[in-house]
Amino acid sequence: MALLIKGGEIVTAESRSRGDIFIEDETITRIGLDLTAPPGTEVIDATGKLVFPGFIDPHVHIHLPFMATFAKDTHATASKAALIGGTTTFIEMCCPSRNEDALDGYNTWKHKAEGNSACDYAFHMAVTCFDSKTEAHLREIVRDGTASFKVFLAYKNFFAVNDEELFHTLRLAAELGVITTAHCENAELVSQLQQLLLAEGKTGPEWHEPSRPEAVEAEGTSRFATFLEQTGATGYVVHLSCAPALRAAVEARLRGVKIHIESVLPHFLLDKSYAERLGVEGMKHVMSPPLRDKRNLPALWSALQAGLIDTVGTDHCPFDIEQKLLGTNNFTQIPNGIPGIEDRVNLMYTFGVKRGVLDIHRLVDALSTRPAKLFGLFPRKGTIAVGADADLVVYDPTYRGTISAAGQASNNDYNGFEGFAIEGRPSHVTVRGKVQVRDGVFVGEPGRGRMIRRQPQYSAQNVTEEVATHAG
Ligand code: URP
Ligand code: ZN
Ligand code: ZN
């Protein structure tokens, strides 16, 4: 059936104008003023509302075996939460353990998502060890349409790769033309600092940040950049949390390293005092890299506005209170993660755009267009244009509400942003032309989402020549 979204203020990364959007089947077919539509067309009156391209979350965890437990969401609950919050596509980290075959892991993740997600999705394929079998599997996974890798420099003896594995992963990524995303913290330093703190009887969540200080993240970021430089690969730092790591990434970019930066919702709004709260209140706010000293927050906002931080994801990673309590006597056993897929757009709109620290076009760019461009989803996703998928968010800037775990769609019994006021929310959300959210309520088809297959887009480099040019 056709759909007409009428009279809204259409806002993209570049432009803003009043107009109508006509959708046939799954695609935008006309944009203009006072469009007419054939009988039988559903009309959504968007007068007084903003119309954004569907938002894209480039970093989520849904199925995640981690720290002796599993993240709580299913693809059904997480995608419903995503849509209510205006996210129409997410990219999930597919994270098999070191001992698992990459291809088996990939098929497990695909199987979990297939037919269960209400919005569209793609994967980043984590490389948690590198040998000839893994290499063959990775080639097959890229051929299947998963054109981005993930490496962890953190989580010793679990997800972390060593420098040799990092080198070979990036060489392969450069050859295949895929982008590699990276969690940048020095795994050995974290492990040693954790042991020192525990030996001093420092067991509470307030010791999580001191066990992974800013310098440890800056080192990881700088090492990742050096490996990118020497392999010619293109990289993307995930969940960058602090000014020293930002400086390391920006310095690398200035000397020509192909490095992009993501920061995630918690690092813009929460500081380490949240994790210093007593007992489970602190544990709810344990994630890695940790929440930082509050002096970092203005630096992240400025870098975001300036476009130095490319994207804003969530690192959605829901562990409930019972799971957080696994670390009651030992902060290293608190499952790491803070959920946010439902709240990213509303909180970034409220605390960024409404507070005047983030331009509305940069919001769209960082939360939709740039993730689409960096990860091979553009122009099908990430913009409002004739021929694009009709993933649209009709946004009500007059809505006033408060973030609360009560009634949230994500399968969790707490919300790390409890009590934060929001000034706006999606009223209607479409996925490929179908209304999945109406008046803020999920009304959609649970399994509508499709895996979006992507092509490698970072052409292989002649690394020797690149290195010679830089040396030269
Ligand atoms: O604390 C976090 N970030 N949990 C999820 C795993 C990861 O490192 O992204
Ligand atoms: Zn991470
Ligand atoms: Zn993550």
Short mmCIF file of C-alpha atoms and ligand atoms in Angstrom, two decimals:
data_model
loop_
_atom_site.label_atom_id
_atom_site.label_comp_id
_atom_site.label_asym_id
_atom_site.label_seq_id
_atom_site.Cartn_x
_atom_site.Cartn_y
_atom_site.Cartn_z
CA MET A 1 0.00 0.00 0.00
CA ALA A 2 1.11 3.57 -0.67
CA LEU A 3 1.89 5.98 2.15
CA LEU A 4 2.06 9.78 2.14
CA ILE A 5 3.83 11.67 4.91
CA LYS A 6 2.45 15.17 4.60
CA GLY A 7 3.57 18.60 5.67
CA GLY A 8 6.58 17.74 7.83
CA GLU A 9 9.91 19.56 8.09
CA ILE A 10 12.24 17.18 6.22
CA VAL A 11 15.68 17.23 7.85
CA THR A 12 18.70 15.46 6.39
CA ALA A 13 22.42 15.80 7.05
CA GLU A 14 22.54 18.66 4.52
CA SER A 15 19.14 20.26 4.22
CA ARG A 16 15.90 21.26 5.85
CA SER A 17 12.64 22.08 4.07
CA ARG A 18 8.91 21.56 4.40
CA GLY A 19 7.45 18.93 2.11
CA ASP A 20 5.63 15.68 1.51
CA ILE A 21 7.12 12.23 1.00
CA PHE A 22 5.31 9.63 -1.10
CA ILE A 23 6.17 5.98 -0.64
CA GLU A 24 5.23 3.07 -2.84
CA ASP A 25 5.95 -0.41 -1.57
CA GLU A 26 9.27 -0.09 0.23
CA THR A 27 10.75 2.94 -1.49
CA ILE A 28 10.49 6.73 -1.53
CA THR A 29 9.21 7.59 -5.01
CA ARG A 30 8.37 11.31 -4.76
CA ILE A 31 9.34 14.25 -2.56
CA GLY A 32 7.73 17.64 -3.02
CA LEU A 33 5.20 20.23 -1.95
CA ASP A 34 1.48 19.46 -1.91
CA LEU A 35 1.79 16.00 -3.41
CA THR A 36 -1.42 14.25 -4.32
CA ALA A 37 -1.87 10.56 -3.74
CA PRO A 38 -4.15 7.93 -5.27
CA PRO A 39 -7.22 6.77 -3.35
CA GLY A 40 -6.40 4.19 -0.71
CA THR A 41 -3.09 5.86 0.23
CA GLU A 42 -2.52 6.07 3.97
CA VAL A 43 -1.74 9.66 4.96
CA ILE A 44 0.31 10.61 8.03
CA ASP A 45 -0.07 14.27 8.96
CA ALA A 46 3.40 15.46 9.93
CA THR A 47 2.45 19.13 10.42
CA GLY A 48 4.59 20.61 13.20
CA LYS A 49 6.88 17.58 13.17
CA LEU A 50 10.37 16.87 11.89
CA VAL A 51 10.93 14.06 9.42
CA PHE A 52 14.33 12.37 9.71
CA PRO A 53 15.88 9.50 7.80
CA GLY A 54 15.68 6.31 9.86
CA PHE A 55 18.48 6.35 12.43
CA ILE A 56 21.23 3.74 12.28
CA ASP A 57 22.92 2.36 15.38
CA PRO A 58 26.38 1.21 14.30
CA HIS A 59 27.21 -0.63 17.54
CA VAL A 60 24.86 -2.95 19.39
CA HIS A 61 25.06 -6.25 21.22
CA ILE A 62 21.97 -8.46 21.30
CA HIS A 63 23.06 -12.09 21.36
CA LEU A 64 26.18 -11.86 23.49
CA PRO A 65 27.79 -14.61 25.56
CA PHE A 66 30.07 -12.53 27.80
CA MET A 67 31.47 -12.55 31.33
CA ALA A 68 29.86 -15.87 32.33
CA THR A 69 26.39 -14.85 31.19
CA PHE A 70 24.32 -13.67 28.21
CA ALA A 71 23.01 -10.21 27.38
CA LYS A 72 19.27 -10.11 28.01
CA ASP A 73 17.66 -8.89 24.82
CA THR A 74 16.41 -11.01 21.96
CA HIS A 75 16.27 -9.64 18.43
CA ALA A 76 12.53 -9.19 18.95
CA THR A 77 12.87 -7.06 22.11
CA ALA A 78 15.91 -5.07 20.97
CA SER A 79 14.45 -4.24 17.56
CA LYS A 80 11.16 -3.13 19.09
CA ALA A 81 13.11 -0.90 21.47
CA ALA A 82 15.19 0.40 18.56
CA LEU A 83 12.11 1.34 16.54
CA ILE A 84 10.31 3.06 19.40
CA GLY A 85 13.45 5.15 19.75
CA GLY A 86 13.69 5.93 16.01
CA THR A 87 16.41 3.47 15.02
CA THR A 88 15.43 1.59 11.87
CA THR A 89 18.69 -0.29 11.25
CA PHE A 90 21.28 -1.58 13.69
CA ILE A 91 24.65 -3.20 13.18
CA GLU A 92 25.21 -5.99 15.68
CA MET A 93 28.61 -7.21 16.82
CA CYS A 94 28.86 -10.91 15.99
CA CYS A 95 31.26 -12.06 18.72
CA PRO A 96 32.21 -15.75 18.75
CA SER A 97 34.70 -16.79 21.41
CA ARG A 98 38.35 -17.50 20.58
CA ASN A 99 37.67 -21.23 20.55
CA GLU A 100 34.68 -21.11 18.25
CA ASP A 101 34.85 -21.39 14.47
CA ALA A 102 34.26 -17.95 12.93
CA LEU A 103 31.76 -19.35 10.44
CA ASP A 104 29.83 -21.31 13.06
CA GLY A 105 29.63 -18.16 15.17
CA TYR A 106 28.50 -16.09 12.20
CA ASN A 107 25.77 -18.60 11.35
CA THR A 108 24.59 -18.65 14.98
CA TRP A 109 24.20 -14.87 15.02
CA LYS A 110 22.46 -14.83 11.64
CA HIS A 111 20.09 -17.57 12.72
CA LYS A 112 19.20 -15.72 15.96
CA ALA A 113 18.30 -12.56 14.03
CA GLU A 114 16.55 -14.06 11.02
CA GLY A 115 12.77 -13.67 11.16
CA ASN A 116 12.94 -12.11 14.63
CA SER A 117 13.97 -8.50 14.10
CA ALA A 118 11.34 -5.86 13.45
CA CYS A 119 13.90 -3.52 11.89
CA ASP A 120 16.68 -4.03 9.38
CA TYR A 121 20.12 -5.09 10.55
CA ALA A 122 23.65 -5.99 9.55
CA PHE A 123 26.69 -7.43 11.35
CA HIS A 124 30.27 -6.53 12.17
CA MET A 125 32.23 -9.80 12.27
CA ALA A 126 34.50 -10.05 15.30
CA VAL A 127 37.88 -11.65 14.71
CA THR A 128 38.81 -13.20 18.05
CA CYS A 129 41.71 -15.29 16.76
CA PHE A 130 43.50 -15.40 13.42
CA ASP A 131 44.72 -18.56 11.70
CA SER A 132 44.37 -20.00 8.21
CA LYS A 133 40.95 -21.52 8.92
CA THR A 134 39.65 -18.23 10.31
CA GLU A 135 41.02 -16.41 7.29
CA ALA A 136 39.10 -18.70 4.92
CA HIS A 137 35.95 -18.22 6.99
CA LEU A 138 36.34 -14.45 6.98
CA ARG A 139 36.61 -14.42 3.20
CA GLU A 140 33.37 -16.37 3.01
CA ILE A 141 31.65 -14.08 5.54
CA VAL A 142 32.61 -10.99 3.52
CA ARG A 143 31.29 -12.69 0.35
CA ASP A 144 28.03 -13.21 2.26
CA GLY A 145 27.64 -9.44 2.65
CA THR A 146 29.21 -8.71 6.02
CA ALA A 147 31.77 -6.13 5.00
CA SER A 148 33.22 -5.02 8.34
CA PHE A 149 35.37 -6.67 10.98
CA LYS A 150 35.65 -6.07 14.73
CA VAL A 151 38.72 -6.58 16.87
CA PHE A 152 39.05 -6.29 20.60
CA LEU A 153 42.39 -5.12 21.97
CA ALA A 154 40.78 -5.59 25.41
CA TYR A 155 39.40 -8.57 27.36
CA LYS A 156 42.51 -10.71 27.86
CA ASN A 157 41.98 -14.45 27.33
CA PHE A 158 38.51 -13.89 25.99
CA PHE A 159 37.92 -11.68 22.94
CA ALA A 160 41.34 -9.98 22.77
CA VAL A 161 43.63 -10.48 19.77
CA ASN A 162 47.39 -10.17 20.13
CA ASP A 163 49.46 -7.86 17.93
CA GLU A 164 50.30 -10.64 15.46
CA GLU A 165 46.63 -11.47 15.01
CA LEU A 166 45.80 -7.77 14.71
CA PHE A 167 48.39 -7.34 11.97
CA HIS A 168 47.08 -10.28 9.92
CA THR A 169 43.45 -9.26 10.39
CA LEU A 170 44.20 -5.76 9.12
CA ARG A 171 46.23 -7.08 6.17
CA LEU A 172 43.25 -9.22 5.18
CA ALA A 173 40.85 -6.31 5.71
CA ALA A 174 42.99 -4.11 3.44
CA GLU A 175 43.09 -6.81 0.78
CA LEU A 176 39.33 -7.35 0.90
CA GLY A 177 38.49 -3.64 1.19
CA VAL A 178 36.55 -3.96 4.44
CA ILE A 179 36.66 -1.59 7.40
CA THR A 180 37.82 -2.86 10.81
CA THR A 181 36.19 -1.59 13.97
CA ALA A 182 38.20 -1.81 17.18
CA HIS A 183 37.77 -1.74 20.95
CA CYS A 184 40.97 0.04 21.93
CA GLU A 185 42.23 -0.69 25.43
CA ASN A 186 45.47 -2.44 26.36
CA ALA A 187 44.33 -5.88 27.58
CA GLU A 188 47.50 -6.69 29.53
CA LEU A 189 47.58 -3.37 31.39
CA VAL A 190 43.92 -3.73 32.35
CA SER A 191 44.52 -7.25 33.64
CA GLN A 192 47.57 -6.22 35.69
CA LEU A 193 45.86 -3.16 37.16
CA GLN A 194 42.79 -5.21 38.06
CA GLN A 195 44.96 -7.67 39.97
CA LEU A 196 46.78 -4.89 41.83
CA LEU A 197 43.54 -3.23 42.89
CA LEU A 198 41.92 -6.48 44.01
CA ALA A 199 45.04 -7.36 46.02
CA GLU A 200 44.58 -4.05 47.88
CA GLY A 201 41.00 -5.06 48.73
CA LYS A 202 39.51 -2.62 46.22
CA THR A 203 36.56 -4.65 45.01
CA GLY A 204 33.66 -2.22 44.38
CA PRO A 205 32.43 -0.81 41.04
CA GLU A 206 34.20 2.49 41.77
CA TRP A 207 37.49 0.69 40.99
CA HIS A 208 36.45 -0.26 37.47
CA GLU A 209 37.57 3.09 36.02
CA PRO A 210 40.94 3.15 37.81
CA SER A 211 41.61 -0.35 36.44
CA ARG A 212 41.32 0.96 32.87
CA PRO A 213 42.56 4.57 33.02
CA GLU A 214 42.45 7.00 30.13
CA ALA A 215 46.11 6.33 29.24
CA VAL A 216 45.31 2.66 28.71
CA GLU A 217 42.67 3.60 26.15
CA ALA A 218 44.95 6.19 24.53
CA GLU A 219 47.65 3.52 24.15
CA GLY A 220 45.18 1.11 22.52
CA THR A 221 43.93 3.80 20.16
CA SER A 222 47.41 4.86 19.20
CA ARG A 223 48.55 1.24 18.65
CA PHE A 224 45.50 0.53 16.48
CA ALA A 225 46.32 3.64 14.43
CA THR A 226 49.93 2.52 13.97
CA PHE A 227 48.80 -0.89 12.77
CA LEU A 228 46.36 0.74 10.33
CA GLU A 229 49.18 2.92 9.04
CA GLN A 230 51.49 -0.02 8.43
CA THR A 231 48.87 -2.21 6.77
CA GLY A 232 46.99 0.42 4.74
CA ALA A 233 43.71 -0.75 6.26
CA THR A 234 40.79 1.52 7.16
CA GLY A 235 39.75 1.53 10.80
CA TYR A 236 36.99 2.71 13.10
CA VAL A 237 37.54 3.17 16.83
CA VAL A 238 34.41 2.13 18.73
CA HIS A 239 33.13 3.73 21.94
CA LEU A 240 35.96 6.28 22.31
CA SER A 241 35.47 7.73 25.78
CA CYS A 242 38.09 10.35 26.65
CA ALA A 243 40.18 13.30 25.48
CA PRO A 244 43.58 11.49 25.42
CA ALA A 245 42.20 8.73 23.15
CA LEU A 246 40.52 11.38 20.99
CA ARG A 247 43.86 13.18 20.61
CA ALA A 248 45.57 9.92 19.62
CA ALA A 249 42.97 9.20 16.93
CA VAL A 250 42.87 12.75 15.59
CA GLU A 251 46.68 12.97 15.44
CA ALA A 252 46.71 9.74 13.45
CA ARG A 253 44.06 11.09 11.09
CA LEU A 254 46.09 14.26 10.59
CA ARG A 255 49.08 12.23 9.45
CA GLY A 256 46.93 10.40 6.92
CA VAL A 257 45.85 7.28 8.76
CA LYS A 258 42.41 6.15 7.60
CA ILE A 259 40.78 6.11 11.01
CA HIS A 260 37.22 6.99 11.99
CA ILE A 261 35.80 7.59 15.43
CA GLU A 262 32.64 6.50 17.20
CA SER A 263 31.60 7.56 20.68
CA VAL A 264 28.57 6.10 22.38
CA LEU A 265 25.61 7.53 24.23
CA PRO A 266 26.75 6.87 27.83
CA HIS A 267 30.03 8.73 27.35
CA PHE A 268 28.22 11.92 26.32
CA LEU A 269 25.84 12.02 29.27
CA LEU A 270 27.23 10.06 32.19
CA ASP A 271 30.49 10.41 34.09
CA LYS A 272 32.38 8.12 36.42
CA SER A 273 30.49 9.36 39.49
CA TYR A 274 27.59 7.13 38.33
CA ALA A 275 29.79 4.03 38.67
CA GLU A 276 31.01 5.30 42.05
CA ARG A 277 27.50 5.04 43.51
CA LEU A 278 27.09 2.45 46.20
CA GLY A 279 26.35 -1.20 45.40
CA VAL A 280 24.18 -2.11 42.47
CA GLU A 281 23.57 1.53 41.53
CA GLY A 282 27.27 1.75 40.67
CA MET A 283 27.29 -1.66 38.98
CA LYS A 284 24.52 -0.58 36.59
CA HIS A 285 27.00 1.94 35.18
CA VAL A 286 29.96 -0.38 34.62
CA MET A 287 30.95 -0.56 30.97
CA SER A 288 34.22 -0.55 29.05
CA PRO A 289 35.86 1.78 28.32
CA PRO A 290 34.52 3.10 31.61
CA LEU A 291 32.53 6.22 32.31
CA ARG A 292 35.16 8.95 32.68
CA ASP A 293 35.94 12.04 34.68
CA LYS A 294 33.39 14.71 33.72
CA ARG A 295 36.03 16.99 32.20
CA ASN A 296 35.94 14.68 29.15
CA LEU A 297 32.31 15.29 28.30
CA PRO A 298 32.65 18.81 26.78
CA ALA A 299 35.60 17.56 24.70
CA LEU A 300 33.45 14.77 23.25
CA TRP A 301 30.54 17.12 22.48
CA SER A 302 32.85 19.63 20.74
CA ALA A 303 34.54 16.90 18.72
CA LEU A 304 31.15 15.56 17.71
CA GLN A 305 29.91 18.95 16.58
CA ALA A 306 33.15 19.49 14.65
CA GLY A 307 32.75 16.11 12.91
CA LEU A 308 35.98 14.74 14.42
CA ILE A 309 33.83 12.15 16.11
CA ASP A 310 32.10 10.64 13.11
CA THR A 311 29.25 8.68 14.65
CA VAL A 312 27.27 8.12 17.82
CA GLY A 313 26.27 4.55 18.62
CA THR A 314 24.94 3.04 21.80
CA ASP A 315 27.04 -0.06 22.53
CA HIS A 316 23.62 -1.34 23.69
CA CYS A 317 24.48 -4.19 26.01
CA PRO A 318 21.73 -5.14 28.45
CA PHE A 319 22.59 -7.07 31.59
CA ASP A 320 19.93 -6.96 34.30
CA ILE A 321 20.37 -6.29 38.02
CA GLU A 322 20.72 -9.96 38.93
CA GLN A 323 23.52 -10.27 36.39
CA LYS A 324 25.24 -7.09 37.54
CA LEU A 325 25.24 -8.55 41.07
CA LEU A 326 27.57 -11.34 39.85
CA GLY A 327 30.29 -8.78 40.58
CA THR A 328 29.19 -7.94 44.12
CA ASN A 329 32.53 -8.86 45.69
CA ASN A 330 34.73 -8.30 42.67
CA PHE A 331 34.32 -5.45 40.18
CA THR A 332 36.07 -7.47 37.44
CA GLN A 333 33.09 -9.83 37.42
CA ILE A 334 30.40 -7.20 36.87
CA PRO A 335 29.08 -7.86 33.34
CA ASN A 336 30.17 -4.83 31.32
CA GLY A 337 27.56 -2.87 29.46
CA ILE A 338 24.85 -0.21 29.54
CA PRO A 339 21.74 -0.48 27.34
CA GLY A 340 20.63 2.51 25.23
CA ILE A 341 19.13 1.51 21.89
CA GLU A 342 15.71 2.90 22.86
CA ASP A 343 17.02 6.25 24.09
CA ARG A 344 19.94 7.32 21.86
CA VAL A 345 18.02 9.61 19.50
CA ASN A 346 15.84 11.26 22.14
CA LEU A 347 18.76 11.90 24.49
CA MET A 348 21.10 13.19 21.79
CA TYR A 349 18.31 15.40 20.42
CA THR A 350 17.49 16.74 23.89
CA PHE A 351 20.99 17.19 25.30
CA GLY A 352 22.63 18.03 21.97
CA VAL A 353 20.24 19.87 19.66
CA LYS A 354 17.88 21.38 22.24
CA ARG A 355 20.77 22.50 24.46
CA GLY A 356 22.46 24.14 21.48
CA VAL A 357 25.65 22.09 21.46
CA LEU A 358 24.83 19.96 18.40
CA ASP A 359 23.57 21.18 15.07
CA ILE A 360 20.48 19.26 13.91
CA HIS A 361 22.15 18.29 10.61
CA ARG A 362 25.18 16.95 12.48
CA LEU A 363 22.76 14.91 14.62
CA VAL A 364 21.33 13.31 11.49
CA ASP A 365 24.81 12.87 10.04
CA ALA A 366 26.29 11.24 13.15
CA LEU A 367 23.31 9.02 13.97
CA SER A 368 22.28 8.04 10.45
CA THR A 369 24.10 9.31 7.36
CA ARG A 370 27.71 8.74 8.39
CA PRO A 371 27.11 5.23 9.78
CA ALA A 372 25.36 4.46 6.47
CA LYS A 373 28.27 5.83 4.45
CA LEU A 374 31.05 4.25 6.52
CA PHE A 375 29.43 0.82 6.58
CA GLY A 376 28.16 0.52 3.00
CA LEU A 377 24.46 1.14 3.59
CA PHE A 378 24.28 4.49 1.76
CA PRO A 379 22.29 5.72 -0.23
CA ARG A 380 19.76 2.98 0.38
CA LYS A 381 19.81 3.97 4.08
CA GLY A 382 20.89 7.14 5.87
CA THR A 383 19.08 9.78 3.84
CA ILE A 384 15.72 10.90 2.49
CA ALA A 385 15.85 10.74 -1.30
CA VAL A 386 13.90 9.30 -4.19
CA GLY A 387 14.97 5.68 -4.56
CA ALA A 388 16.04 5.27 -0.93
CA ASP A 389 14.41 2.76 1.39
CA ALA A 390 11.42 4.38 3.09
CA ASP A 391 12.90 4.21 6.59
CA LEU A 392 11.54 7.39 8.13
CA VAL A 393 11.10 8.92 11.56
CA VAL A 394 8.32 11.46 12.10
CA TYR A 395 9.62 13.23 15.17
CA ASP A 396 7.52 15.23 17.62
CA PRO A 397 9.67 18.02 19.10
CA THR A 398 6.87 19.07 21.46
CA TYR A 399 6.80 15.78 23.36
CA ARG A 400 7.98 15.94 26.96
CA GLY A 401 8.80 12.84 28.97
CA THR A 402 11.20 11.12 31.32
CA ILE A 403 13.42 8.11 30.69
CA SER A 404 12.41 5.17 32.83
CA ALA A 405 12.87 1.42 32.94
CA ALA A 406 9.14 1.14 33.65
CA GLY A 407 7.51 0.29 30.34
CA GLN A 408 10.68 0.19 28.24
CA ALA A 409 10.72 -2.33 25.39
CA SER A 410 14.29 -3.50 25.93
CA ASN A 411 14.32 -6.61 28.10
CA ASN A 412 15.92 -5.13 31.17
CA ASP A 413 14.92 -4.10 34.68
CA TYR A 414 16.92 -0.89 34.83
CA ASN A 415 17.80 2.05 32.65
CA GLY A 416 21.18 3.77 33.05
CA PHE A 417 19.53 7.11 32.20
CA GLU A 418 16.64 6.77 34.65
CA GLY A 419 15.02 10.14 35.35
CA PHE A 420 16.61 12.02 32.43
CA ALA A 421 14.08 14.41 30.88
CA ILE A 422 13.55 14.21 27.13
CA GLU A 423 12.23 16.92 24.84
CA GLY A 424 11.05 15.06 21.76
CA ARG A 425 10.34 11.53 20.56
CA PRO A 426 9.38 9.67 17.39
CA SER A 427 5.65 9.62 16.80
CA HIS A 428 5.71 7.44 13.65
CA VAL A 429 8.49 5.20 12.36
CA THR A 430 8.51 3.30 9.08
CA VAL A 431 10.70 0.44 7.94
CA ARG A 432 10.78 0.12 4.18
CA GLY A 433 7.42 1.84 3.92
CA LYS A 434 5.58 -0.04 6.65
CA VAL A 435 4.46 1.85 9.75
CA GLN A 436 6.07 0.01 12.66
CA VAL A 437 5.52 2.71 15.32
CA ARG A 438 2.38 4.84 15.54
CA ASP A 439 1.90 7.59 18.15
CA GLY A 440 4.98 6.29 19.96
CA VAL A 441 3.62 2.75 20.22
CA PHE A 442 5.02 -0.31 18.46
CA VAL A 443 2.31 -1.55 16.09
CA GLY A 444 4.59 -3.37 13.68
CA GLU A 445 5.30 -6.72 12.23
CA PRO A 446 7.84 -8.38 14.57
CA GLY A 447 9.90 -10.26 11.95
CA ARG A 448 9.84 -7.62 9.22
CA GLY A 449 13.53 -6.78 9.47
CA ARG A 450 15.98 -8.03 6.87
CA MET A 451 19.70 -8.51 6.94
CA ILE A 452 21.21 -5.83 4.72
CA ARG A 453 24.09 -7.28 2.74
CA ARG A 454 26.94 -4.87 2.13
CA GLN A 455 29.79 -4.65 -0.36
CA PRO A 456 33.40 -3.90 0.59
CA GLN A 457 34.08 -0.26 -0.27
CA TYR A 458 37.62 0.45 0.95
CA SER A 459 39.68 -0.40 -2.08
CA ALA A 460 42.85 -2.38 -1.43
CA GLN A 461 45.98 -0.29 -1.10
CA ASN A 462 49.48 -0.87 -2.24
CA VAL A 463 50.81 -0.85 1.30
CA THR A 464 54.46 -0.68 0.37
CA GLU A 465 53.84 2.43 -1.71
CA GLU A 466 51.71 4.00 1.06
CA VAL A 467 54.40 3.44 3.64
CA ALA A 468 57.07 4.80 1.32
CA THR A 469 54.99 7.94 0.68
CA HIS A 470 54.60 8.61 4.40
CA ALA A 471 58.26 7.94 5.08
CA GLY A 472 59.23 10.06 2.21
O1 URP B 1 31.03 -2.58 28.37
C1 URP B 1 30.83 -2.87 27.21
N1 URP B 1 31.20 -2.04 26.28
N2 URP B 1 30.22 -4.05 26.91
C2 URP B 1 30.02 -4.62 25.66
C3 URP B 1 31.26 -5.23 25.10
C4 URP B 1 32.10 -4.20 24.45
O2 URP B 1 33.24 -4.01 24.84
O3 URP B 1 31.67 -3.54 23.51
ZN ZN B 2 33.95 -2.80 23.36
ZN ZN B 3 30.38 -3.11 22.22
#
